[in-house]
Structures are given as C-alpha cells and as structure tokens.
mmCIF file of C-alpha atoms in Angstrom:
data_model
loop_
_atom_site.group_PDB
_atom_site.id
_atom_site.type_symbol
_atom_site.label_atom_id
_atom_site.label_comp_id
_atom_site.label_asym_id
_atom_site.label_seq_id
_atom_site.Cartn_x
_atom_site.Cartn_y
_atom_site.Cartn_z
ATOM 1 C CA MET K 3 52.481 5.128 11.846
ATOM 2 C CA ILE K 4 49.364 6.398 10.032
ATOM 3 C CA THR K 5 50.099 9.331 7.774
ATOM 4 C CA PRO K 6 47.559 12.177 7.458
ATOM 5 C CA TRP K 7 46.595 10.981 3.981
ATOM 6 C CA ARG K 8 46.007 7.423 5.197
ATOM 7 C CA TYR K 9 44.011 8.749 8.131
ATOM 8 C CA LEU K 10 41.903 10.850 5.756
ATOM 9 C CA SER K 11 41.332 7.840 3.483
ATOM 10 C CA LEU K 12 40.251 5.714 6.455
ATOM 11 C CA VAL K 13 37.731 8.335 7.636
ATOM 12 C CA LEU K 14 36.384 8.822 4.111
ATOM 13 C CA GLY K 15 35.945 5.079 3.719
ATOM 14 C CA LEU K 16 34.022 4.857 6.985
ATOM 15 C CA VAL K 17 31.748 7.754 5.988
ATOM 16 C CA LEU K 18 31.023 6.270 2.554
ATOM 17 C CA GLY K 19 30.387 2.871 4.098
ATOM 18 C CA LEU K 20 27.898 4.326 6.569
ATOM 19 C CA HIS K 21 26.239 6.303 3.752
ATOM 20 C CA PHE K 22 25.811 3.126 1.702
ATOM 21 C CA ILE K 23 24.327 1.209 4.659
ATOM 22 C CA LEU K 24 21.809 3.996 5.318
ATOM 23 C CA ILE K 25 20.805 4.107 1.643
ATOM 24 C CA VAL K 26 20.109 0.370 1.640
ATOM 25 C CA THR K 27 18.263 0.232 4.966
ATOM 26 C CA HIS K 28 16.439 3.589 5.146
ATOM 27 C CA GLU K 29 14.588 4.642 2.015
ATOM 28 C CA ALA K 30 13.769 8.089 3.381
ATOM 29 C CA TYR K 31 17.492 8.777 3.780
ATOM 30 C CA GLY K 32 18.200 7.453 0.307
ATOM 31 C CA ASN K 33 15.424 9.603 -1.115
ATOM 32 C CA ALA K 34 16.747 12.732 0.556
ATOM 33 C CA THR K 35 20.392 12.160 -0.424
ATOM 34 C CA SER K 36 20.040 10.811 -3.947
ATOM 35 C CA LEU K 37 22.271 12.531 -6.480
ATOM 36 C CA PRO K 38 19.394 13.741 -8.717
ATOM 37 C CA ARG K 39 17.655 15.288 -5.724
ATOM 38 C CA LEU K 40 20.846 16.987 -4.465
ATOM 39 C CA LEU K 41 21.587 18.341 -7.930
ATOM 40 C CA GLY K 42 17.975 19.279 -8.618
ATOM 41 C CA THR K 43 17.953 17.145 -11.772
ATOM 42 C CA SER K 44 15.354 14.504 -10.931
ATOM 43 C CA LYS K 45 13.171 13.716 -13.921
ATOM 44 C CA THR K 46 9.803 12.138 -14.378
ATOM 45 C CA ILE K 47 9.542 9.465 -17.024
ATOM 46 C CA PRO K 48 6.157 9.219 -18.789
ATOM 47 C CA PRO K 49 4.010 6.182 -17.953
ATOM 48 C CA LYS K 50 4.910 3.026 -19.805
ATOM 49 C CA ALA K 51 2.608 0.818 -21.862
ATOM 50 C CA SER K 52 1.566 -1.109 -18.744
ATOM 51 C CA SER K 53 -0.080 2.039 -17.353
ATOM 52 C CA LYS K 54 -2.810 2.484 -19.943
ATOM 53 C CA ASP K 55 -5.313 5.247 -19.452
ATOM 54 C CA VAL K 56 -8.752 4.363 -18.219
ATOM 55 C CA PRO K 57 -10.917 4.265 -21.390
ATOM 56 C CA GLU K 58 -12.898 7.356 -22.334
ATOM 57 C CA GLN K 59 -16.297 5.781 -21.690
ATOM 58 C CA TYR K 60 -15.567 5.784 -17.952
ATOM 59 C CA HIS K 61 -15.128 9.575 -17.822
ATOM 60 C CA TRP K 62 -17.759 12.306 -17.616
ATOM 61 C CA PRO K 63 -17.628 15.755 -19.311
ATOM 62 C CA ASP K 64 -15.733 18.409 -17.375
ATOM 63 C CA ASN K 65 -18.721 20.731 -17.042
ATOM 64 C CA SER K 66 -21.304 18.044 -16.310
ATOM 65 C CA THR K 67 -22.683 16.670 -13.079
ATOM 66 C CA PHE K 68 -23.770 13.520 -14.926
ATOM 67 C CA VAL K 69 -22.034 10.299 -13.963
ATOM 68 C CA LEU K 70 -22.634 6.757 -15.115
ATOM 69 C CA ASP K 71 -25.748 5.348 -13.514
ATOM 70 C CA ARG K 72 -23.958 2.052 -12.981
ATOM 71 C CA ARG K 73 -22.302 1.446 -9.619
ATOM 72 C CA ALA K 74 -19.926 -1.230 -8.465
ATOM 73 C CA ASN K 75 -20.593 -3.095 -5.251
ATOM 74 C CA ALA K 76 -17.874 -1.200 -3.419
ATOM 75 C CA THR K 77 -16.943 0.754 -0.311
ATOM 76 C CA ILE K 78 -14.230 3.070 0.997
ATOM 77 C CA VAL K 79 -12.480 1.569 4.043
ATOM 78 C CA MET K 80 -10.481 3.284 6.761
ATOM 79 C CA LEU K 81 -8.812 1.790 9.825
ATOM 80 C CA ALA K 82 -8.573 4.557 12.425
ATOM 81 C CA ARG K 83 -8.585 5.411 16.107
ATOM 82 C CA ASN K 84 -10.507 8.154 17.856
ATOM 83 C CA GLY K 85 -7.281 10.119 18.257
ATOM 84 C CA ASP K 86 -6.800 10.156 14.463
ATOM 85 C CA ILE K 87 -9.816 12.396 13.949
ATOM 86 C CA GLN K 88 -7.958 15.371 12.425
ATOM 87 C CA GLY K 89 -6.191 13.181 9.893
ATOM 88 C CA VAL K 90 -9.414 11.302 9.183
ATOM 89 C CA VAL K 91 -11.295 14.546 8.500
ATOM 90 C CA LYS K 92 -8.552 15.679 6.124
ATOM 91 C CA SER K 93 -8.610 12.423 4.157
ATOM 92 C CA VAL K 94 -12.396 12.103 3.962
ATOM 93 C CA LYS K 95 -12.892 15.731 2.950
ATOM 94 C CA GLN K 96 -10.397 15.349 0.115
ATOM 95 C CA MET K 97 -11.913 12.044 -0.955
ATOM 96 C CA GLU K 98 -15.323 13.728 -1.122
ATOM 97 C CA ASP K 99 -14.097 16.817 -2.972
ATOM 98 C CA ARG K 100 -11.953 14.926 -5.473
ATOM 99 C CA PHE K 101 -14.248 11.959 -6.143
ATOM 100 C CA ASN K 102 -17.017 10.722 -3.897
ATOM 101 C CA LYS K 103 -19.387 13.675 -3.745
ATOM 102 C CA ARG K 104 -20.507 12.598 -7.243
ATOM 103 C CA PHE K 105 -20.632 8.847 -6.619
ATOM 104 C CA ARG K 106 -21.555 8.594 -2.947
ATOM 105 C CA TYR K 107 -19.905 5.248 -2.349
ATOM 106 C CA PRO K 108 -20.391 4.170 1.278
ATOM 107 C CA TYR K 109 -17.694 4.327 3.953
ATOM 108 C CA VAL K 110 -16.690 1.716 6.524
ATOM 109 C CA PHE K 111 -14.568 2.797 9.499
ATOM 110 C CA LEU K 112 -12.960 0.127 11.673
ATOM 111 C CA ASN K 113 -11.383 0.420 15.121
ATOM 112 C CA GLU K 114 -10.249 -2.019 17.822
ATOM 113 C CA GLU K 115 -12.035 0.252 20.335
ATOM 114 C CA PRO K 116 -15.525 1.777 20.031
ATOM 115 C CA PHE K 117 -15.673 5.059 18.127
ATOM 116 C CA THR K 118 -16.824 8.038 20.167
ATOM 117 C CA ASP K 119 -20.016 9.896 19.315
ATOM 118 C CA GLN K 120 -17.911 12.968 18.546
ATOM 119 C CA PHE K 121 -15.812 10.999 16.025
ATOM 120 C CA LYS K 122 -18.937 9.621 14.330
ATOM 121 C CA GLU K 123 -20.644 13.000 14.109
ATOM 122 C CA ARG K 124 -17.643 14.804 12.613
ATOM 123 C CA VAL K 125 -17.011 12.126 9.999
ATOM 124 C CA ALA K 126 -20.649 11.571 9.015
ATOM 125 C CA GLY K 127 -21.086 15.308 8.555
ATOM 126 C CA LEU K 128 -18.539 15.357 5.747
ATOM 127 C CA THR K 129 -20.518 13.230 3.294
ATOM 128 C CA ASP K 130 -23.998 12.407 2.059
ATOM 129 C CA ALA K 131 -22.962 8.785 1.588
ATOM 130 C CA LEU K 132 -23.761 5.958 3.986
ATOM 131 C CA VAL K 133 -21.194 5.757 6.817
ATOM 132 C CA GLU K 134 -20.830 2.695 9.042
ATOM 133 C CA PHE K 135 -18.593 2.270 12.089
ATOM 134 C CA GLY K 136 -17.370 -1.172 13.085
ATOM 135 C CA LEU K 137 -15.609 -2.728 16.064
ATOM 136 C CA ILE K 138 -12.831 -5.218 15.295
ATOM 137 C CA PRO K 139 -13.264 -8.579 17.066
ATOM 138 C CA PRO K 140 -10.489 -9.080 19.663
ATOM 139 C CA GLU K 141 -9.386 -12.361 18.074
ATOM 140 C CA HIS K 142 -8.782 -10.535 14.791
ATOM 141 C CA TRP K 143 -6.637 -7.871 16.397
ATOM 142 C CA HIS K 144 -4.661 -9.112 19.381
ATOM 143 C CA GLN K 145 -1.585 -11.328 19.322
ATOM 144 C CA PRO K 146 -2.674 -15.008 19.310
ATOM 145 C CA ASP K 147 -2.155 -17.032 22.496
ATOM 146 C CA TRP K 148 0.023 -19.574 20.709
ATOM 147 C CA ILE K 149 2.705 -16.987 19.906
ATOM 148 C CA ASP K 150 5.817 -17.422 22.093
ATOM 149 C CA GLU K 151 5.756 -14.040 23.863
ATOM 150 C CA GLU K 152 9.323 -14.394 25.133
ATOM 151 C CA LYS K 153 10.563 -14.836 21.573
ATOM 152 C CA ALA K 154 8.295 -12.081 20.254
ATOM 153 C CA SER K 155 9.287 -9.551 22.914
ATOM 154 C CA ALA K 156 12.974 -10.300 22.340
ATOM 155 C CA ALA K 157 12.472 -9.540 18.642
ATOM 156 C CA ARG K 158 10.758 -6.243 19.481
ATOM 157 C CA GLU K 159 13.561 -5.239 21.831
ATOM 158 C CA THR K 160 16.247 -6.036 19.259
ATOM 159 C CA MET K 161 14.480 -4.062 16.528
ATOM 160 C CA ALA K 162 13.920 -1.113 18.856
ATOM 161 C CA LYS K 163 17.637 -1.054 19.710
ATOM 162 C CA ASN K 164 18.460 -1.131 16.013
ATOM 163 C CA ASN K 165 16.039 1.752 15.294
ATOM 164 C CA VAL K 166 13.892 -0.308 12.920
ATOM 165 C CA ILE K 167 10.759 1.693 12.144
ATOM 166 C CA TYR K 168 7.888 0.448 14.382
ATOM 167 C CA GLY K 169 10.243 -2.370 15.373
ATOM 168 C CA GLY K 170 9.323 -2.186 19.057
ATOM 169 C CA SER K 171 5.584 -1.777 18.550
ATOM 170 C CA LEU K 172 3.111 -4.561 19.319
ATOM 171 C CA PRO K 173 0.053 -2.529 18.173
ATOM 172 C CA TYR K 174 1.707 -1.979 14.786
ATOM 173 C CA ARG K 175 2.159 -5.733 14.423
ATOM 174 C CA ASN K 176 -1.480 -6.279 15.348
ATOM 175 C CA MET K 177 -2.475 -3.819 12.635
ATOM 176 C CA CYS K 178 -0.281 -5.491 9.990
ATOM 177 C CA ARG K 179 -1.693 -8.927 10.801
ATOM 178 C CA PHE K 180 -5.262 -7.587 10.784
ATOM 179 C CA ASN K 181 -4.808 -5.903 7.392
ATOM 180 C CA SER K 182 -3.092 -8.996 6.001
ATOM 181 C CA GLY K 183 -5.666 -11.590 6.921
ATOM 182 C CA PHE K 184 -8.727 -10.285 8.734
ATOM 183 C CA PHE K 185 -10.080 -6.912 7.603
ATOM 184 C CA PHE K 186 -11.913 -8.475 4.640
ATOM 185 C CA ARG K 187 -13.691 -10.855 7.034
ATOM 186 C CA HIS K 188 -15.340 -8.067 9.028
ATOM 187 C CA GLU K 189 -19.121 -8.298 9.002
ATOM 188 C CA LEU K 190 -19.534 -4.755 7.659
ATOM 189 C CA LEU K 191 -17.513 -5.679 4.563
ATOM 190 C CA ALA K 192 -19.311 -8.961 3.891
ATOM 191 C CA LYS K 193 -21.781 -7.345 1.481
ATOM 192 C CA TYR K 194 -19.121 -5.657 -0.680
ATOM 193 C CA LYS K 195 -16.892 -6.937 -3.487
ATOM 194 C CA TYR K 196 -14.465 -4.007 -3.940
ATOM 195 C CA TYR K 197 -12.853 -1.556 -1.546
ATOM 196 C CA TRP K 198 -10.650 1.521 -1.650
ATOM 197 C CA ARG K 199 -8.327 1.709 1.332
ATOM 198 C CA VAL K 200 -7.761 5.219 2.672
ATOM 199 C CA GLU K 201 -5.661 6.195 5.685
ATOM 200 C CA PRO K 202 -5.778 9.251 7.943
ATOM 201 C CA ASP K 203 -3.778 12.302 6.888
ATOM 202 C CA VAL K 204 -3.168 11.454 3.231
ATOM 203 C CA THR K 205 -3.415 13.811 0.273
ATOM 204 C CA PHE K 206 -5.264 13.420 -3.037
ATOM 205 C CA PHE K 207 -3.935 15.883 -5.614
ATOM 206 C CA CYS K 208 -6.339 15.512 -8.524
ATOM 207 C CA ASP K 209 -10.007 15.589 -9.434
ATOM 208 C CA LEU K 210 -11.017 12.091 -10.425
ATOM 209 C CA ASP K 211 -13.463 12.104 -13.329
ATOM 210 C CA PHE K 212 -13.947 8.339 -13.585
ATOM 211 C CA ASP K 213 -15.022 5.479 -11.336
ATOM 212 C CA PRO K 214 -12.034 3.227 -10.539
ATOM 213 C CA PHE K 215 -14.341 0.604 -9.042
ATOM 214 C CA LEU K 216 -16.173 0.156 -12.338
ATOM 215 C CA TYR K 217 -12.857 -0.054 -14.176
ATOM 216 C CA MET K 218 -11.687 -2.783 -11.785
ATOM 217 C CA GLN K 219 -14.988 -4.626 -12.168
ATOM 218 C CA ASP K 220 -15.281 -4.463 -15.954
ATOM 219 C CA HIS K 221 -11.656 -5.479 -16.524
ATOM 220 C CA GLU K 222 -11.623 -8.106 -13.755
ATOM 221 C CA LYS K 223 -8.681 -6.508 -11.987
ATOM 222 C CA VAL K 224 -7.870 -7.708 -8.474
ATOM 223 C CA TYR K 225 -5.381 -5.104 -7.209
ATOM 224 C CA GLY K 226 -4.697 -1.438 -7.972
ATOM 225 C CA PHE K 227 -1.884 0.750 -6.604
ATOM 226 C CA THR K 228 -0.137 4.111 -7.003
ATOM 227 C CA ILE K 229 3.266 3.732 -5.274
ATOM 228 C CA SER K 230 5.712 0.822 -5.035
ATOM 229 C CA LEU K 231 9.041 0.530 -3.216
ATOM 230 C CA PRO K 232 11.261 -1.965 -1.340
ATOM 231 C CA GLU K 233 10.377 -3.080 2.193
ATOM 232 C CA TYR K 234 12.809 -2.737 5.113
ATOM 233 C CA GLY K 235 14.907 -5.899 5.002
ATOM 234 C CA GLU K 236 15.183 -6.195 8.797
ATOM 235 C CA THR K 237 11.416 -6.652 9.120
ATOM 236 C CA ILE K 238 10.994 -9.611 6.735
ATOM 237 C CA GLU K 239 14.133 -11.711 7.097
ATOM 238 C CA THR K 240 12.333 -15.067 6.761
ATOM 239 C CA LEU K 241 9.251 -13.987 4.803
ATOM 240 C CA TRP K 242 10.449 -15.079 1.377
ATOM 241 C CA ASN K 243 11.628 -18.493 2.588
ATOM 242 C CA THR K 244 8.175 -18.959 4.092
ATOM 243 C CA VAL K 245 6.592 -17.943 0.784
ATOM 244 C CA ARG K 246 8.809 -20.367 -1.106
ATOM 245 C CA GLU K 247 7.663 -23.153 1.220
ATOM 246 C CA PHE K 248 4.073 -22.245 0.386
ATOM 247 C CA MET K 249 4.780 -22.249 -3.355
ATOM 248 C CA LYS K 250 6.460 -25.649 -3.126
ATOM 249 C CA GLU K 251 3.521 -27.107 -1.192
ATOM 250 C CA ASN K 252 0.830 -25.463 -3.361
ATOM 251 C CA PRO K 253 2.100 -25.223 -6.947
ATOM 252 C CA ASP K 254 -1.457 -25.473 -8.257
ATOM 253 C CA LEU K 255 -2.375 -22.175 -6.561
ATOM 254 C CA ILE K 256 0.354 -20.139 -8.277
ATOM 255 C CA ALA K 257 -1.125 -18.289 -11.253
ATOM 256 C CA PRO K 258 0.284 -18.868 -14.737
ATOM 257 C CA ASP K 259 1.850 -15.698 -16.148
ATOM 258 C CA ASN K 260 2.091 -14.213 -12.664
ATOM 259 C CA GLY K 261 4.035 -11.168 -11.477
ATOM 260 C CA MET K 262 7.100 -12.950 -10.104
ATOM 261 C CA GLY K 263 9.305 -10.567 -12.121
ATOM 262 C CA PHE K 264 8.133 -7.705 -9.916
ATOM 263 C CA LEU K 265 9.091 -9.581 -6.739
ATOM 264 C CA SER K 266 12.336 -11.280 -7.692
ATOM 265 C CA ASP K 267 15.302 -10.507 -9.913
ATOM 266 C CA ASP K 268 16.461 -14.134 -10.087
ATOM 267 C CA GLY K 269 13.354 -16.130 -10.920
ATOM 268 C CA GLY K 270 12.149 -16.522 -7.351
ATOM 269 C CA LEU K 271 15.339 -17.599 -5.585
ATOM 270 C CA THR K 272 15.421 -14.365 -3.576
ATOM 271 C CA TYR K 273 13.016 -11.507 -2.854
ATOM 272 C CA ASN K 274 13.999 -8.043 -4.042
ATOM 273 C CA ARG K 275 11.694 -6.561 -1.330
ATOM 274 C CA CYS K 276 9.490 -4.727 -3.863
ATOM 275 C CA HIS K 277 5.894 -4.221 -2.804
ATOM 276 C CA PHE K 278 2.864 -2.087 -3.547
ATOM 277 C CA TRP K 279 2.441 0.530 -0.811
ATOM 278 C CA SER K 280 -0.785 -0.692 0.719
ATOM 279 C CA ASN K 281 -1.824 2.543 2.454
ATOM 280 C CA PHE K 282 -3.450 3.066 -0.957
ATOM 281 C CA GLU K 283 -5.079 0.097 -2.596
ATOM 282 C CA ILE K 284 -8.215 -0.503 -4.627
ATOM 283 C CA ALA K 285 -8.835 -4.214 -4.676
ATOM 284 C CA ASP K 286 -11.203 -7.162 -4.938
ATOM 285 C CA LEU K 287 -12.351 -8.400 -1.536
ATOM 286 C CA ASP K 288 -13.294 -11.761 -3.043
ATOM 287 C CA PHE K 289 -9.675 -12.277 -4.060
ATOM 288 C CA TRP K 290 -8.565 -12.036 -0.418
ATOM 289 C CA ARG K 291 -11.469 -14.259 0.649
ATOM 290 C CA GLY K 292 -10.639 -16.884 -1.987
ATOM 291 C CA GLU K 293 -9.082 -20.280 -1.366
ATOM 292 C CA ALA K 294 -5.633 -19.400 -2.726
ATOM 293 C CA TYR K 295 -5.062 -16.259 -0.650
ATOM 294 C CA MET K 296 -6.582 -17.755 2.504
ATOM 295 C CA LYS K 297 -4.252 -20.770 2.290
ATOM 296 C CA TYR K 298 -1.349 -18.405 1.673
ATOM 297 C CA PHE K 299 -2.234 -16.260 4.695
ATOM 298 C CA GLU K 300 -2.732 -19.265 6.963
ATOM 299 C CA HIS K 301 0.710 -20.537 5.951
ATOM 300 C CA LEU K 302 2.254 -17.190 6.914
ATOM 301 C CA GLU K 303 0.211 -17.041 10.105
ATOM 302 C CA LYS K 304 1.512 -20.410 11.303
ATOM 303 C CA ALA K 305 5.093 -19.220 10.799
ATOM 304 C CA GLY K 306 4.531 -16.431 13.349
ATOM 305 C CA GLY K 307 6.478 -13.832 11.406
ATOM 306 C CA PHE K 308 3.960 -11.074 12.105
ATOM 307 C CA TYR K 309 5.244 -11.150 15.702
ATOM 308 C CA TYR K 310 8.634 -12.875 15.624
ATOM 309 C CA GLU K 311 9.706 -10.381 12.975
ATOM 310 C CA ARG K 312 7.542 -7.472 11.750
ATOM 311 C CA TRP K 313 5.934 -8.632 8.553
ATOM 312 C CA GLY K 314 3.948 -5.788 7.031
ATOM 313 C CA ASP K 315 0.644 -6.110 5.217
ATOM 314 C CA ALA K 316 2.159 -4.330 2.196
ATOM 315 C CA PRO K 317 4.629 -7.096 1.245
ATOM 316 C CA VAL K 318 2.116 -9.771 2.299
ATOM 317 C CA HIS K 319 -0.614 -8.321 0.054
ATOM 318 C CA SER K 320 1.821 -7.621 -2.778
ATOM 319 C CA ILE K 321 3.345 -11.085 -2.832
ATOM 320 C CA GLY K 322 -0.109 -12.637 -2.639
ATOM 321 C CA ALA K 323 -1.500 -10.539 -5.486
ATOM 322 C CA ALA K 324 1.580 -10.928 -7.692
ATOM 323 C CA LEU K 325 1.810 -14.725 -7.325
ATOM 324 C CA LEU K 326 -1.818 -15.816 -7.005
ATOM 325 C CA ALA K 327 -3.248 -13.664 -9.823
ATOM 326 C CA PRO K 328 -2.096 -13.248 -13.437
ATOM 327 C CA LYS K 329 -0.015 -10.108 -13.835
ATOM 328 C CA ASP K 330 -2.624 -8.467 -16.074
ATOM 329 C CA LYS K 331 -5.015 -8.432 -13.098
ATOM 330 C CA LEU K 332 -2.773 -5.821 -11.412
ATOM 331 C CA HIS K 333 -3.208 -2.150 -12.263
ATOM 332 C CA PHE K 334 -1.219 1.057 -11.760
ATOM 333 C CA PHE K 335 -3.665 3.967 -11.320
ATOM 334 C CA HIS K 336 -1.391 6.651 -12.715
ATOM 335 C CA GLU K 337 -4.310 9.120 -12.973
ATOM 336 C CA ILE K 338 -4.761 9.288 -9.179
ATOM 337 C CA GLY K 339 -2.424 11.825 -7.560
ATOM 338 C CA TYR K 340 -1.626 10.681 -4.032
ATOM 339 C CA ARG K 341 0.712 11.356 -1.125
ATOM 340 C CA HIS K 342 1.407 9.416 2.058
ATOM 341 C CA GLU K 343 4.433 10.799 3.849
ATOM 342 C CA PRO K 344 7.149 10.812 2.719
ATOM 343 C CA PHE K 345 6.373 9.699 -0.864
ATOM 344 C CA GLN K 346 3.930 10.791 -3.523
ATOM 345 C CA HIS K 347 2.704 9.915 -6.980
ATOM 346 C CA CYS K 348 1.813 12.802 -9.299
ATOM 347 C CA PRO K 349 0.210 12.185 -12.715
ATOM 348 C CA VAL K 350 2.034 13.486 -15.754
ATOM 349 C CA ALA K 351 1.144 14.967 -19.132
ATOM 350 C CA GLU K 352 -2.533 14.778 -20.106
ATOM 351 C CA SER K 353 -3.523 12.949 -16.936
ATOM 352 C CA GLN K 354 -2.266 15.850 -14.835
ATOM 353 C CA LYS K 355 -4.150 18.393 -16.943
ATOM 354 C CA ARG K 356 -7.332 16.374 -16.972
ATOM 355 C CA GLY K 357 -7.291 15.939 -13.199
ATOM 356 C CA LYS K 358 -6.387 19.589 -12.528
ATOM 357 C CA CYS K 359 -3.680 18.237 -10.246
ATOM 358 C CA TRP K 360 -1.977 20.673 -7.913
ATOM 359 C CA CYS K 361 1.152 18.540 -7.382
ATOM 360 C CA ASP K 362 4.338 19.204 -9.372
ATOM 361 C CA SER K 363 5.019 16.192 -11.581
ATOM 362 C CA GLN K 364 8.633 17.286 -12.077
ATOM 363 C CA GLN K 365 9.481 17.512 -8.374
ATOM 364 C CA ASP K 366 9.058 15.035 -5.519
ATOM 365 C CA ASN K 367 7.455 12.435 -7.785
ATOM 366 C CA PHE K 368 8.469 8.978 -6.637
ATOM 367 C CA ASP K 369 7.426 7.044 -9.767
ATOM 368 C CA TYR K 370 10.874 6.678 -11.320
ATOM 369 C CA HIS K 371 13.039 7.698 -8.408
ATOM 370 C CA TRP K 372 16.047 5.394 -8.137
ATOM 371 C CA TYR K 373 14.462 3.652 -5.143
ATOM 372 C CA SER K 374 11.061 3.089 -6.772
ATOM 373 C CA CYS K 375 9.939 -0.369 -7.870
ATOM 374 C CA LEU K 376 7.656 0.947 -10.612
ATOM 375 C CA PRO K 377 10.236 0.172 -13.345
ATOM 376 C CA LYS K 378 10.146 -3.493 -12.277
ATOM 377 C CA TYR K 379 6.363 -3.447 -12.615
ATOM 378 C CA ASP K 380 6.665 -1.863 -16.072
ATOM 379 C CA ARG K 381 9.049 -4.589 -17.207
ATOM 380 C CA LEU K 382 6.380 -7.216 -16.540
ATOM 381 C CA PHE K 383 4.611 -5.968 -19.649
ATOM 382 C CA GLU K 384 7.514 -5.406 -22.031
#
C-alpha cells in the first residue's frame, strides 16, 4: 500500500523529471523557467577578451555625416515570401535607420516564387540603395528526386507527433538546405564577397557607427555572429557522426587551431549542439564557395539528413565555419544589438552608450544565460 508521503514523492519525482526533459529539449521553456529569471537575478557578464571592440578608425564622429569613403564588396541578403511583407518592412526600415542610410549597401531579396510588384515597390521605397529581387532555381529549393520520400515523410510524421519545432514541415527543410548549400550560388550574389543576412520581423536595438563589412575584410574574418545556443537534439541525431566521417576522409581540410572547443566538450567525440544563430550572420561568401566548405556540404547532402532528419543551416554553417577556418577568423559582434524571437543580444557598458541602444542590457540578454553557448566561444581564446 502506497502511503500519502510515498505518493507525494512519486508525483514530485515525475514532475521534476518532466521539468528536466523540457529544459533539455526546449530552450524557450528553459529560458522562461531558469532560476535567475524566476528570481529576477539574471546578470550580464561583460564581454570577454575574445570580443574586442572594433578599432576606433572604423567609427565616425557622433555629430558627423562623414563615413569612410572605402566600401567593401558586400550586400544585405534576405530570404522572404510575399506574405512576409510586414516583417520585411520592419527589418529593412530598422536596418536603414540604424546603419545603411549612411552606407547604402545594396540589398538582395530571394524567393522561391516571383515577388509581386506591390512587394517590390514597398521595399524599394524604404532605401536609396540598389535593391534586386531574385527567383531561386527549383533545383536549389525543392527536395531532390533521389531522396527516399517514404523515409522522409515518415521522419516528418514522427517529429510532428513529438512536437519537434518545424518537424513536420517540408518547406522548412527546403529552406535549411538552400541556406546551407545554395544561397551563395545565386546569380545575384555572384558579384559580392560579403553579405549580412537579415530576416523578416527582427529588431536592431542600436545605432551602428562603423562598417562591419570593412572590419571583416580588413581582418580577414569569415564569420560574424551575435547569438549562440544549442540546437534541438531531435533534429540532428546523425549530423555529428556524418561530420566525423567527413573529417576522417578529409583531414587536410580541417583548419589548424580551429574552433572545435566551441562544438565539442570532449575533443570531437560528441557534439554539444552549440551553434551560431544564423538568422543573423555577416560572413564571407567566398568561404562558402571554397573547396573545403563545398566538399563538406556535398558530404552532408549525400547523407540526406536535411530530409531524413531536420538538419538546420545554423548548425551546418557553424560546424563548417568552426572546423574549416582558424578560430580567430570568427567574430562576435557585441556592438550590434539584435533580437530574433525569443532571444536577444544587447550590448553592455560603453558599447551600449555609444550605440544609443534602447534594449536593457540587464534584462532579457541571452549572452550569458545558462543556456547560451557564448561562454564556450569565449573559452576558445583563453
């Protein structure tokens, strides 16, 4: 016979067990129920040595309209649909107000369907910069014919039943595959070396008084980010084994002094799921187009994990950048205040003052939240 105390202990154990499972598998739940957040004691830790400020020569005076007359060969890229117009307008308007009205870097908008005239007119009216609209080739977007659809659909059904985010979506998988291995091949991007990826309905909190493209160019950086966190484990169950196969077959392509410490806590035996959140990235298009990354992507492509599982472009890009480039070619843009639901990065100290940021660096700042991977990035440079 179960006594009331034993019954209470059993129920409590079940509740705690469920709580732990949700923390591990759903970062939004973990974020909302973390002890610092519940107690209102979350703290922001100042940037570490790896997050050096952009040097003074890249900035312009606060009361001046003068900017450096140098420009990088760069563009701002957005993947969007016609129905995203309100979110697109929000993002572009903020990008213009915070940064691009001074620099006038061109925009490239990509869609798997033709953009409407109304979409083009509303977007082009927000900027004085060149705006180009491109159609994605079907072979770059749709699921390849060689994919076993029965196996792929079974995977989608299982993930949907298990409430995995976007687990039942074929279009989402198409998007992840396109961003992982095809966007940089689009004809409209062929003339550019650097890009800044922007998504609909994001927020930029700060005025940006320097050109991040020039910083990337002059310091030969290949990848810049603002937020990092673990990927959902259910979506990438075989990704790391596939990556390890690639590393074993192509040891000459793995960069010396790479960022493996960001990806793995045991020297590469397992993947800790950390990745740079790719809805924001400023990166070198030639790095993606290069031999090393193209071989890496083709290896992943042949495995079919974009459709048999739900491999996201964020872990694919992050693993590629961290392994195929030296770690000092990665950069954390701590000066750029940014939010993509449900997480945000807010600059601290002098960077917040300089950017006139309207976010609160002491609240809802994901940088050193318990679930953030930024500390692992910092430790690369200790």
